[in-house]
Amino acid sequence: MTKLSEQQRLAREAARGHGVAGASQFGYQQHSIPSSDAFMADPDALTPEQESALEEQLREEEREANEREELREQSRASIQRRADLLRAEGYADAQATPDPFDPETTKHRPEWWAHSFAHAEQAKGGGYDIMPDDYTPGMTEGRALSGNRRTHRIKYEGAGVQLRMPSATSIRKYAKELKGRTFDVPVEANTPAGTVMGHVRITPGPNGTWSVSGVRMPDGRNEYVSEAVQAILEDRRPSLALAQTQDLLERRRERLFAAGTKQAPPKYASTFIEGIGYNQYSAEMTFNLSGRQYGYKVPPDVAKNMLTSSNPGRAYAALIKGKRRRFDVVECPKCRRFINEDTADMHQCHTGHRTPTRAIKFHRAQILEAITGKLTSRQREQKGARESP
């Protein structure tokens, strides 16, 4: 039999002598093992198969713990590299990394916030707001950058995703304070596509809708995380939002299917095509032809040829007119997108993200100071103005 580590040996003895409850303090969870009542009736009742399963589980937990510790070491090194870059340049793009922590636990709070600070976007000459690490109602004494209590982080779980971020209540309240401006929020997640820690960019929209996107997150993980955060913010009971969602990617497809098209002038000038737009999720293309709206069902390859043609009028006649199923188009008066009239009742407006201001935000200046230990002259002036009575 494989030799066990001391932790594994203690867990096995706890399972034998004290039932599953005794083993749990060593990180053991019950899997295909008799009930605690069976253990108490006969402490040595572990069969060879059950003992083997327990040992395998403990080895897997130890492997995962070692992987997390290795990722935390990488996080510390990455924070140092980012600090050096910010000292030298004063700005840096956001960076998403594999999650060095675990959404399941609230441990490693200082390291969690330090990692999120160091990997946030520090745009040149301004940028988006970042949700503060002290956004709590009471603003009591604590360990945030300001000396106040840290923002409360909540775990949300369901649809194959575990996610930890500032609570939906605090995000909504902060959005009201910003009066509709776009801002970034730190998040960590386990997804079917892998783990990730970074930021999501959030913008409140009309009728309780939100626009959410991962900031430089890798494909796959971005779709899961951004859709999960959006589902949480749009639900009246955020804690149940993911548990009530069967498939996040299907939710995303359905939402984008009904989003309609955003039109723009064709890449090359045309005498009669004033605007053109395409929705890859619904395979619908809309045209503004001399002031009148037309819609067609168009497959992606044909849409690509239409959008990139150097002669849009000729491409329209050859690829679209009389060759594709046509539908009536209506314009949404709120978001100004063009929608298939047959599916207009499914449409929900999503405004997208707003342009950031050029002002250097106070909390962003705090973060930069915490990472690098210094401020630019402009940041010192703004910080002094904010702190003056």
mmCIF file of C-alpha atoms in Angstrom:
data_model
loop_
_atom_site.group_PDB
_atom_site.id
_atom_site.type_symbol
_atom_site.label_atom_id
_atom_site.label_comp_id
_atom_site.label_asym_id
_atom_site.label_seq_id
_atom_site.Cartn_x
_atom_site.Cartn_y
_atom_site.Cartn_z
ATOM 1 C CA MET A 1 0.000 0.000 0.000
ATOM 2 C CA THR A 2 1.167 3.546 -0.781
ATOM 3 C CA LYS A 3 2.802 5.306 2.155
ATOM 4 C CA LEU A 4 0.629 8.064 3.595
ATOM 5 C CA SER A 5 1.655 11.531 4.680
ATOM 6 C CA GLU A 6 1.186 12.490 8.329
ATOM 7 C CA GLN A 7 -1.942 14.496 7.422
ATOM 8 C CA GLN A 8 -3.414 11.540 5.565
ATOM 9 C CA ARG A 9 -2.588 9.157 8.432
ATOM 10 C CA LEU A 10 -4.294 11.436 10.951
ATOM 11 C CA ALA A 11 -7.357 11.756 8.747
ATOM 12 C CA ARG A 12 -7.601 7.984 8.392
ATOM 13 C CA GLU A 13 -7.323 7.480 12.135
ATOM 14 C CA ALA A 14 -9.948 10.179 12.700
ATOM 15 C CA ALA A 15 -12.269 8.450 10.257
ATOM 16 C CA ARG A 16 -11.803 5.136 12.021
ATOM 17 C CA GLY A 17 -12.024 6.384 15.606
ATOM 18 C CA HIS A 18 -14.392 9.359 15.431
ATOM 19 C CA GLY A 19 -16.494 8.986 12.337
ATOM 20 C CA VAL A 20 -16.652 11.400 9.422
ATOM 21 C CA ALA A 21 -17.153 14.426 11.696
ATOM 22 C CA GLY A 22 -13.795 13.763 13.330
ATOM 23 C CA ALA A 23 -12.070 13.450 9.971
ATOM 24 C CA SER A 24 -13.494 16.713 8.655
ATOM 25 C CA GLN A 25 -11.155 18.802 10.795
ATOM 26 C CA PHE A 26 -8.279 17.404 8.736
ATOM 27 C CA GLY A 27 -9.918 18.331 5.427
ATOM 28 C CA TYR A 28 -11.588 14.976 4.887
ATOM 29 C CA GLN A 29 -14.981 14.874 3.184
ATOM 30 C CA GLN A 30 -17.218 11.797 3.002
ATOM 31 C CA HIS A 31 -17.141 9.930 -0.321
ATOM 32 C CA SER A 32 -18.405 6.349 -0.622
ATOM 33 C CA ILE A 33 -17.614 5.729 3.048
ATOM 34 C CA PRO A 34 -20.083 4.244 5.569
ATOM 35 C CA SER A 35 -22.119 6.612 7.721
ATOM 36 C CA SER A 36 -20.829 7.947 11.024
ATOM 37 C CA ASP A 37 -23.246 5.630 12.826
ATOM 38 C CA ALA A 38 -21.566 2.652 11.183
ATOM 39 C CA PHE A 39 -18.174 3.951 12.269
ATOM 40 C CA MET A 40 -19.313 4.394 15.867
ATOM 41 C CA ALA A 41 -20.767 0.884 15.922
ATOM 42 C CA ASP A 42 -17.585 -0.603 14.499
ATOM 43 C CA PRO A 43 -14.621 1.838 14.276
ATOM 44 C CA ASP A 44 -12.561 -0.646 12.243
ATOM 45 C CA ALA A 45 -15.289 -1.155 9.635
ATOM 46 C CA LEU A 46 -13.338 0.366 6.712
ATOM 47 C CA THR A 47 -13.154 -2.158 3.908
ATOM 48 C CA PRO A 48 -9.979 -2.277 1.787
ATOM 49 C CA GLU A 49 -11.892 -0.596 -1.052
ATOM 50 C CA GLN A 50 -13.120 2.209 1.214
ATOM 51 C CA GLU A 51 -9.669 2.715 2.695
ATOM 52 C CA SER A 52 -8.187 2.871 -0.800
ATOM 53 C CA ALA A 53 -10.821 5.438 -1.851
ATOM 54 C CA LEU A 54 -10.055 7.526 1.236
ATOM 55 C CA GLU A 55 -6.331 7.454 0.563
ATOM 56 C CA GLU A 56 -6.874 8.429 -3.078
ATOM 57 C CA GLN A 57 -9.097 11.337 -2.030
ATOM 58 C CA LEU A 58 -6.528 12.572 0.456
ATOM 59 C CA ARG A 59 -3.754 12.364 -2.132
ATOM 60 C CA GLU A 60 -5.885 14.396 -4.541
ATOM 61 C CA GLU A 61 -6.583 17.031 -1.880
ATOM 62 C CA GLU A 62 -2.879 17.224 -1.050
ATOM 63 C CA ARG A 63 -2.025 17.608 -4.756
ATOM 64 C CA GLU A 64 -4.562 20.429 -5.129
ATOM 65 C CA ALA A 65 -3.201 22.161 -2.008
ATOM 66 C CA ASN A 66 0.341 21.946 -3.401
ATOM 67 C CA GLU A 67 -0.813 23.369 -6.739
ATOM 68 C CA ARG A 68 -2.514 26.293 -4.982
ATOM 69 C CA GLU A 69 0.616 27.005 -2.953
ATOM 70 C CA GLU A 70 2.688 26.992 -6.141
ATOM 71 C CA LEU A 71 0.221 29.439 -7.717
ATOM 72 C CA ARG A 72 0.463 31.690 -4.656
ATOM 73 C CA GLU A 73 4.251 31.708 -5.038
ATOM 74 C CA GLN A 74 3.775 32.689 -8.673
ATOM 75 C CA SER A 75 1.318 35.388 -7.554
ATOM 76 C CA ARG A 76 3.907 36.933 -5.222
ATOM 77 C CA ALA A 77 6.478 36.969 -8.031
ATOM 78 C CA SER A 78 3.939 38.448 -10.452
ATOM 79 C CA ILE A 79 3.035 41.203 -7.968
ATOM 80 C CA GLN A 80 6.718 42.153 -7.764
ATOM 81 C CA ARG A 81 7.055 42.261 -11.566
ATOM 82 C CA ARG A 82 3.955 44.420 -11.858
ATOM 83 C CA ALA A 83 5.259 46.772 -9.163
ATOM 84 C CA ASP A 84 8.558 47.146 -11.038
ATOM 85 C CA LEU A 85 6.667 47.860 -14.283
ATOM 86 C CA LEU A 86 4.445 50.479 -12.637
ATOM 87 C CA ARG A 87 7.430 52.181 -10.984
ATOM 88 C CA ALA A 88 9.147 52.387 -14.349
ATOM 89 C CA GLU A 89 6.197 53.258 -16.602
ATOM 90 C CA GLY A 90 3.442 54.521 -14.317
ATOM 91 C CA TYR A 91 0.775 52.484 -16.126
ATOM 92 C CA ALA A 92 0.039 48.892 -17.174
ATOM 93 C CA ASP A 93 -2.720 46.879 -18.855
ATOM 94 C CA ALA A 94 -4.896 44.671 -16.690
ATOM 95 C CA GLN A 95 -3.760 41.073 -16.366
ATOM 96 C CA ALA A 96 -5.836 37.973 -15.635
ATOM 97 C CA THR A 97 -4.063 34.966 -14.109
ATOM 98 C CA PRO A 98 -4.893 31.420 -13.001
ATOM 99 C CA ASP A 99 -6.573 31.685 -9.589
ATOM 100 C CA PRO A 100 -3.917 31.382 -6.835
ATOM 101 C CA PHE A 101 -6.596 31.083 -4.162
ATOM 102 C CA ASP A 102 -9.944 29.265 -4.016
ATOM 103 C CA PRO A 103 -13.487 30.698 -4.253
ATOM 104 C CA GLU A 104 -14.527 28.074 -1.706
ATOM 105 C CA THR A 105 -12.645 29.773 1.131
ATOM 106 C CA THR A 106 -12.226 33.267 2.564
ATOM 107 C CA LYS A 107 -8.623 32.587 3.604
ATOM 108 C CA HIS A 108 -5.683 34.646 2.316
ATOM 109 C CA ARG A 109 -7.641 37.942 2.352
ATOM 110 C CA PRO A 110 -4.572 40.238 2.340
ATOM 111 C CA GLU A 111 -2.963 38.261 -0.488
ATOM 112 C CA TRP A 112 -6.268 38.208 -2.415
ATOM 113 C CA TRP A 113 -6.573 41.988 -2.375
ATOM 114 C CA ALA A 114 -2.838 42.504 -3.042
ATOM 115 C CA HIS A 115 -3.098 40.275 -6.129
ATOM 116 C CA SER A 116 -6.179 42.122 -7.397
ATOM 117 C CA PHE A 117 -4.540 45.530 -6.838
ATOM 118 C CA ALA A 118 -1.340 44.601 -8.663
ATOM 119 C CA HIS A 119 -3.121 43.110 -11.687
ATOM 120 C CA ALA A 120 -5.746 45.846 -12.127
ATOM 121 C CA GLU A 121 -5.612 48.155 -15.118
ATOM 122 C CA GLN A 122 -3.550 51.288 -14.514
ATOM 123 C CA ALA A 123 -4.350 53.275 -17.630
ATOM 124 C CA LYS A 124 -2.180 56.113 -18.872
ATOM 125 C CA GLY A 125 -3.808 59.444 -18.073
ATOM 126 C CA GLY A 126 -6.946 58.197 -16.314
ATOM 127 C CA GLY A 127 -9.050 55.057 -16.801
ATOM 128 C CA TYR A 128 -12.034 53.334 -15.279
ATOM 129 C CA ASP A 129 -12.973 53.400 -11.608
ATOM 130 C CA ILE A 130 -12.031 50.327 -9.575
ATOM 131 C CA MET A 131 -14.407 49.130 -6.877
ATOM 132 C CA PRO A 132 -12.821 50.162 -3.549
ATOM 133 C CA ASP A 133 -11.630 47.576 -1.064
ATOM 134 C CA ASP A 134 -13.402 49.429 1.772
ATOM 135 C CA TYR A 135 -16.916 49.803 0.362
ATOM 136 C CA THR A 136 -18.899 48.912 3.482
ATOM 137 C CA PRO A 137 -21.896 50.712 5.055
ATOM 138 C CA GLY A 138 -20.296 51.454 8.426
ATOM 139 C CA MET A 139 -16.779 52.380 7.300
ATOM 140 C CA THR A 140 -15.484 50.991 10.602
ATOM 141 C CA GLU A 141 -11.800 50.458 11.318
ATOM 142 C CA GLY A 142 -10.165 47.625 9.415
ATOM 143 C CA ARG A 143 -7.355 46.604 7.073
ATOM 144 C CA ALA A 144 -8.316 48.149 3.743
ATOM 145 C CA LEU A 145 -5.966 50.637 2.070
ATOM 146 C CA SER A 146 -7.915 53.460 3.712
ATOM 147 C CA GLY A 147 -7.732 51.899 7.183
ATOM 148 C CA ASN A 148 -11.425 50.983 7.047
ATOM 149 C CA ARG A 149 -12.972 47.535 6.999
ATOM 150 C CA ARG A 150 -12.564 45.584 3.762
ATOM 151 C CA THR A 151 -15.364 45.168 1.234
ATOM 152 C CA HIS A 152 -17.363 42.008 1.924
ATOM 153 C CA ARG A 153 -16.699 39.239 -0.616
ATOM 154 C CA ILE A 154 -19.390 36.634 -1.320
ATOM 155 C CA LYS A 155 -19.182 33.189 -2.903
ATOM 156 C CA TYR A 156 -21.729 32.510 -5.660
ATOM 157 C CA GLU A 157 -22.074 28.985 -7.003
ATOM 158 C CA GLY A 158 -24.017 27.089 -9.666
ATOM 159 C CA ALA A 159 -24.095 26.115 -13.356
ATOM 160 C CA GLY A 160 -20.601 24.608 -13.029
ATOM 161 C CA VAL A 161 -19.061 27.845 -11.715
ATOM 162 C CA GLN A 162 -17.731 28.876 -8.305
ATOM 163 C CA LEU A 163 -17.115 32.604 -8.069
ATOM 164 C CA ARG A 164 -16.067 35.015 -5.319
ATOM 165 C CA MET A 165 -16.312 38.792 -5.621
ATOM 166 C CA PRO A 166 -17.643 41.826 -3.707
ATOM 167 C CA SER A 167 -21.317 41.270 -2.870
ATOM 168 C CA ALA A 168 -23.967 42.080 -5.479
ATOM 169 C CA THR A 169 -25.521 44.510 -2.974
ATOM 170 C CA SER A 170 -22.292 46.506 -2.666
ATOM 171 C CA ILE A 171 -21.721 46.482 -6.449
ATOM 172 C CA ARG A 172 -25.223 47.823 -7.113
ATOM 173 C CA LYS A 173 -24.808 50.511 -4.458
ATOM 174 C CA TYR A 174 -21.426 51.561 -5.837
ATOM 175 C CA ALA A 175 -22.915 51.756 -9.360
ATOM 176 C CA LYS A 176 -25.558 54.203 -8.092
ATOM 177 C CA GLU A 177 -22.847 56.324 -6.503
ATOM 178 C CA LEU A 178 -21.032 56.483 -9.852
ATOM 179 C CA LYS A 179 -24.275 57.508 -11.612
ATOM 180 C CA GLY A 180 -23.996 55.028 -14.455
ATOM 181 C CA ARG A 181 -20.242 55.159 -15.085
ATOM 182 C CA THR A 182 -18.404 51.975 -16.048
ATOM 183 C CA PHE A 183 -16.140 50.461 -13.389
ATOM 184 C CA ASP A 184 -13.986 47.380 -12.709
ATOM 185 C CA VAL A 185 -14.580 44.749 -10.007
ATOM 186 C CA PRO A 186 -12.096 42.075 -8.818
ATOM 187 C CA VAL A 187 -13.227 38.473 -9.144
ATOM 188 C CA GLU A 188 -11.889 34.920 -8.847
ATOM 189 C CA ALA A 189 -13.592 31.871 -10.340
ATOM 190 C CA ASN A 190 -13.464 28.159 -11.020
ATOM 191 C CA THR A 191 -15.114 27.459 -14.396
ATOM 192 C CA PRO A 192 -15.413 24.433 -16.699
ATOM 193 C CA ALA A 193 -12.762 26.169 -18.839
ATOM 194 C CA GLY A 194 -10.320 26.565 -15.925
ATOM 195 C CA THR A 195 -9.629 28.908 -13.031
ATOM 196 C CA VAL A 196 -9.086 32.642 -13.362
ATOM 197 C CA MET A 197 -8.527 35.715 -11.201
ATOM 198 C CA GLY A 198 -8.819 39.208 -12.602
ATOM 199 C CA HIS A 199 -11.405 41.930 -13.097
ATOM 200 C CA VAL A 200 -14.773 42.276 -14.788
ATOM 201 C CA ARG A 201 -15.868 45.562 -16.348
ATOM 202 C CA ILE A 202 -19.410 46.506 -15.335
ATOM 203 C CA THR A 203 -21.909 49.070 -16.625
ATOM 204 C CA PRO A 204 -25.491 49.437 -15.341
ATOM 205 C CA GLY A 205 -28.179 49.609 -18.013
ATOM 206 C CA PRO A 206 -31.913 50.287 -18.224
ATOM 207 C CA ASN A 207 -34.564 48.190 -16.465
ATOM 208 C CA GLY A 208 -32.169 46.352 -14.170
ATOM 209 C CA THR A 209 -29.862 45.124 -16.946
ATOM 210 C CA TRP A 210 -26.070 45.114 -16.781
ATOM 211 C CA SER A 211 -23.264 44.908 -19.314
ATOM 212 C CA VAL A 212 -20.385 42.764 -18.047
ATOM 213 C CA SER A 213 -17.156 41.662 -19.712
ATOM 214 C CA GLY A 214 -13.912 40.154 -18.472
ATOM 215 C CA VAL A 215 -10.933 42.502 -18.627
ATOM 216 C CA ARG A 216 -8.302 40.738 -20.746
ATOM 217 C CA MET A 217 -9.504 37.336 -19.546
ATOM 218 C CA PRO A 218 -8.737 34.343 -21.767
ATOM 219 C CA ASP A 219 -11.459 33.055 -24.090
ATOM 220 C CA GLY A 220 -13.642 30.420 -22.492
ATOM 221 C CA ARG A 221 -13.168 31.637 -18.954
ATOM 222 C CA ASN A 222 -14.231 35.145 -19.973
ATOM 223 C CA GLU A 223 -17.602 33.906 -21.237
ATOM 224 C CA TYR A 224 -18.341 31.911 -18.081
ATOM 225 C CA VAL A 225 -17.259 34.633 -15.650
ATOM 226 C CA SER A 226 -18.883 37.616 -17.388
ATOM 227 C CA GLU A 227 -22.185 35.783 -17.894
ATOM 228 C CA ALA A 228 -22.159 34.529 -14.295
ATOM 229 C CA VAL A 229 -21.600 38.037 -12.895
ATOM 230 C CA GLN A 230 -24.307 39.448 -15.159
ATOM 231 C CA ALA A 231 -26.780 36.749 -14.060
ATOM 232 C CA ILE A 232 -26.025 37.521 -10.398
ATOM 233 C CA LEU A 233 -26.499 41.279 -10.782
ATOM 234 C CA GLU A 234 -29.723 40.947 -12.776
ATOM 235 C CA ASP A 235 -31.394 38.494 -10.383
ATOM 236 C CA ARG A 236 -33.615 39.689 -7.546
ATOM 237 C CA ARG A 237 -32.060 36.991 -5.361
ATOM 238 C CA PRO A 238 -28.368 37.075 -6.293
ATOM 239 C CA SER A 239 -27.393 34.192 -3.993
ATOM 240 C CA LEU A 240 -29.653 31.847 -5.993
ATOM 241 C CA ALA A 241 -28.934 33.214 -9.478
ATOM 242 C CA LEU A 242 -26.348 30.647 -10.577
ATOM 243 C CA ALA A 243 -28.109 27.714 -8.913
ATOM 244 C CA GLN A 244 -31.206 28.563 -10.974
ATOM 245 C CA THR A 245 -29.229 28.778 -14.231
ATOM 246 C CA GLN A 246 -28.817 25.464 -16.020
ATOM 247 C CA ASP A 247 -26.308 26.532 -18.675
ATOM 248 C CA LEU A 248 -24.465 29.880 -18.602
ATOM 249 C CA LEU A 249 -23.260 29.646 -22.186
ATOM 250 C CA GLU A 250 -26.783 28.914 -23.432
ATOM 251 C CA ARG A 251 -28.031 31.902 -21.427
ATOM 252 C CA ARG A 252 -25.374 33.998 -23.134
ATOM 253 C CA ARG A 253 -26.360 32.745 -26.603
ATOM 254 C CA GLU A 254 -30.053 33.454 -25.991
ATOM 255 C CA ARG A 255 -29.314 36.952 -24.713
ATOM 256 C CA LEU A 256 -27.037 37.832 -27.621
ATOM 257 C CA PHE A 257 -29.446 36.202 -30.110
ATOM 258 C CA ALA A 258 -32.070 38.807 -29.198
ATOM 259 C CA ALA A 259 -29.638 41.732 -28.930
ATOM 260 C CA GLY A 260 -30.235 42.881 -32.513
ATOM 261 C CA THR A 261 -27.616 44.572 -34.674
ATOM 262 C CA LYS A 262 -25.677 47.786 -34.301
ATOM 263 C CA GLN A 263 -25.284 49.430 -37.703
ATOM 264 C CA ALA A 264 -22.311 51.329 -39.073
ATOM 265 C CA PRO A 265 -21.473 52.668 -42.538
ATOM 266 C CA PRO A 266 -19.883 50.039 -44.819
ATOM 267 C CA LYS A 267 -16.104 49.824 -44.873
ATOM 268 C CA TYR A 268 -16.117 51.042 -48.477
ATOM 269 C CA ALA A 269 -18.527 53.756 -49.638
ATOM 270 C CA SER A 270 -21.750 52.804 -51.426
ATOM 271 C CA THR A 271 -24.260 54.930 -53.299
ATOM 272 C CA PHE A 272 -27.270 53.363 -51.523
ATOM 273 C CA ILE A 273 -26.037 51.295 -48.528
ATOM 274 C CA GLU A 274 -25.922 53.783 -45.653
ATOM 275 C CA GLY A 275 -25.586 51.305 -42.787
ATOM 276 C CA ILE A 276 -24.968 47.612 -42.202
ATOM 277 C CA GLY A 277 -24.893 45.375 -39.117
ATOM 278 C CA TYR A 278 -24.587 41.671 -38.328
ATOM 279 C CA ASN A 279 -25.459 39.475 -35.335
ATOM 280 C CA GLN A 280 -23.501 36.222 -35.445
ATOM 281 C CA TYR A 281 -25.680 34.592 -32.770
ATOM 282 C CA SER A 282 -28.950 35.036 -34.688
ATOM 283 C CA ALA A 283 -27.285 34.996 -38.139
ATOM 284 C CA GLU A 284 -29.189 38.186 -38.993
ATOM 285 C CA MET A 285 -27.915 41.068 -41.104
ATOM 286 C CA THR A 286 -29.658 44.437 -41.301
ATOM 287 C CA PHE A 287 -29.224 47.162 -43.908
ATOM 288 C CA ASN A 288 -30.089 50.830 -44.167
ATOM 289 C CA LEU A 289 -30.781 51.155 -47.889
ATOM 290 C CA SER A 290 -31.377 54.784 -48.821
ATOM 291 C CA GLY A 291 -33.085 55.405 -45.488
ATOM 292 C CA ARG A 292 -35.191 52.209 -45.346
ATOM 293 C CA GLN A 293 -34.459 49.204 -43.137
ATOM 294 C CA TYR A 294 -34.155 45.650 -44.479
ATOM 295 C CA GLY A 295 -33.240 42.443 -42.682
ATOM 296 C CA TYR A 296 -31.988 39.070 -43.947
ATOM 297 C CA LYS A 297 -30.985 35.706 -42.521
ATOM 298 C CA VAL A 298 -27.312 35.375 -43.536
ATOM 299 C CA PRO A 299 -24.793 32.641 -42.613
ATOM 300 C CA PRO A 300 -21.445 33.770 -41.159
ATOM 301 C CA ASP A 301 -19.314 33.071 -44.234
ATOM 302 C CA VAL A 302 -21.607 35.098 -46.494
ATOM 303 C CA ALA A 303 -21.785 37.883 -43.893
ATOM 304 C CA LYS A 304 -17.987 38.054 -43.795
ATOM 305 C CA ASN A 305 -17.813 38.422 -47.578
ATOM 306 C CA MET A 306 -20.499 41.110 -47.483
ATOM 307 C CA LEU A 307 -18.797 43.094 -44.703
ATOM 308 C CA THR A 308 -15.339 42.988 -46.279
ATOM 309 C CA SER A 309 -16.305 43.555 -49.922
ATOM 310 C CA SER A 310 -14.659 46.513 -51.630
ATOM 311 C CA ASN A 311 -17.896 47.012 -53.596
ATOM 312 C CA PRO A 312 -20.785 46.699 -51.083
ATOM 313 C CA GLY A 313 -23.519 47.436 -53.637
ATOM 314 C CA ARG A 314 -22.356 44.700 -55.990
ATOM 315 C CA ALA A 315 -21.904 42.236 -53.089
ATOM 316 C CA TYR A 316 -25.438 42.980 -51.855
ATOM 317 C CA ALA A 317 -26.879 42.233 -55.290
ATOM 318 C CA ALA A 318 -24.819 39.053 -55.699
ATOM 319 C CA LEU A 319 -25.003 37.583 -52.166
ATOM 320 C CA ILE A 320 -28.090 38.953 -50.415
ATOM 321 C CA LYS A 321 -30.933 40.418 -52.476
ATOM 322 C CA GLY A 322 -33.406 37.737 -53.585
ATOM 323 C CA LYS A 323 -31.144 34.979 -52.205
ATOM 324 C CA ARG A 324 -31.679 35.221 -48.434
ATOM 325 C CA ARG A 325 -34.836 35.045 -46.339
ATOM 326 C CA ARG A 326 -35.995 38.548 -45.573
ATOM 327 C CA PHE A 327 -37.635 39.824 -42.353
ATOM 328 C CA ASP A 328 -39.113 43.102 -41.182
ATOM 329 C CA VAL A 329 -36.899 45.307 -38.993
ATOM 330 C CA VAL A 330 -37.788 47.540 -36.052
ATOM 331 C CA GLU A 331 -35.479 49.936 -34.223
ATOM 332 C CA CYS A 332 -35.279 49.869 -30.417
ATOM 333 C CA PRO A 333 -35.863 53.475 -29.283
ATOM 334 C CA LYS A 334 -33.663 53.014 -26.187
ATOM 335 C CA CYS A 335 -30.498 51.297 -27.416
ATOM 336 C CA ARG A 336 -30.939 52.187 -31.120
ATOM 337 C CA ARG A 337 -30.291 48.627 -32.256
ATOM 338 C CA PHE A 338 -32.167 47.028 -35.148
ATOM 339 C CA ILE A 339 -34.227 43.942 -34.358
ATOM 340 C CA ASN A 340 -36.133 41.230 -36.193
ATOM 341 C CA GLU A 341 -39.784 42.185 -35.674
ATOM 342 C CA ASP A 342 -40.690 38.521 -35.091
ATOM 343 C CA THR A 343 -38.411 38.300 -32.035
ATOM 344 C CA ALA A 344 -38.706 41.889 -30.773
ATOM 345 C CA ASP A 345 -40.475 40.744 -27.574
ATOM 346 C CA MET A 346 -37.295 38.847 -26.585
ATOM 347 C CA HIS A 347 -35.057 41.911 -26.898
ATOM 348 C CA GLN A 348 -33.331 43.397 -23.847
ATOM 349 C CA CYS A 349 -31.265 46.548 -24.087
ATOM 350 C CA HIS A 350 -27.618 46.321 -23.047
ATOM 351 C CA THR A 351 -25.827 49.597 -23.342
ATOM 352 C CA GLY A 352 -22.224 48.375 -23.457
ATOM 353 C CA HIS A 353 -19.402 50.141 -21.642
ATOM 354 C CA ARG A 354 -18.998 53.885 -21.480
ATOM 355 C CA THR A 355 -15.820 55.792 -22.287
ATOM 356 C CA PRO A 356 -13.615 56.285 -19.205
ATOM 357 C CA THR A 357 -12.826 59.756 -17.949
ATOM 358 C CA ARG A 358 -9.259 61.043 -17.996
ATOM 359 C CA ALA A 359 -9.300 61.901 -14.304
ATOM 360 C CA ILE A 360 -7.100 59.700 -12.123
ATOM 361 C CA LYS A 361 -9.458 58.152 -9.593
ATOM 362 C CA PHE A 362 -8.626 58.464 -5.895
ATOM 363 C CA HIS A 363 -8.858 54.734 -5.191
ATOM 364 C CA ARG A 364 -6.737 53.948 -8.257
ATOM 365 C CA ALA A 365 -4.120 56.368 -6.893
ATOM 366 C CA GLN A 366 -4.284 54.560 -3.534
ATOM 367 C CA ILE A 367 -3.693 51.251 -5.303
ATOM 368 C CA LEU A 368 -0.736 52.595 -7.270
ATOM 369 C CA GLU A 369 0.777 53.999 -4.099
ATOM 370 C CA ALA A 370 0.272 50.690 -2.269
ATOM 371 C CA ILE A 371 1.964 48.718 -5.059
ATOM 372 C CA THR A 372 4.850 51.034 -5.887
ATOM 373 C CA GLY A 373 5.203 53.133 -2.755
ATOM 374 C CA LYS A 374 5.024 56.372 -4.728
ATOM 375 C CA LEU A 375 2.605 58.720 -6.482
ATOM 376 C CA THR A 376 2.946 60.972 -9.497
ATOM 377 C CA SER A 377 2.731 64.728 -8.824
ATOM 378 C CA ARG A 378 -0.734 64.836 -10.390
ATOM 379 C CA GLN A 379 -1.906 61.950 -8.214
ATOM 380 C CA ARG A 380 -0.539 63.633 -5.090
ATOM 381 C CA GLU A 381 -2.475 66.791 -5.938
ATOM 382 C CA GLN A 382 -5.723 64.851 -6.453
ATOM 383 C CA LYS A 383 -5.178 62.797 -3.325
ATOM 384 C CA GLY A 384 -4.541 65.949 -1.293
ATOM 385 C CA ALA A 385 -7.686 67.568 -2.663
ATOM 386 C CA ARG A 386 -9.738 64.494 -1.768
ATOM 387 C CA GLU A 387 -8.362 64.308 1.782
ATOM 388 C CA SER A 388 -8.541 68.039 2.571
ATOM 389 C CA PRO A 389 -11.522 69.106 4.769
#
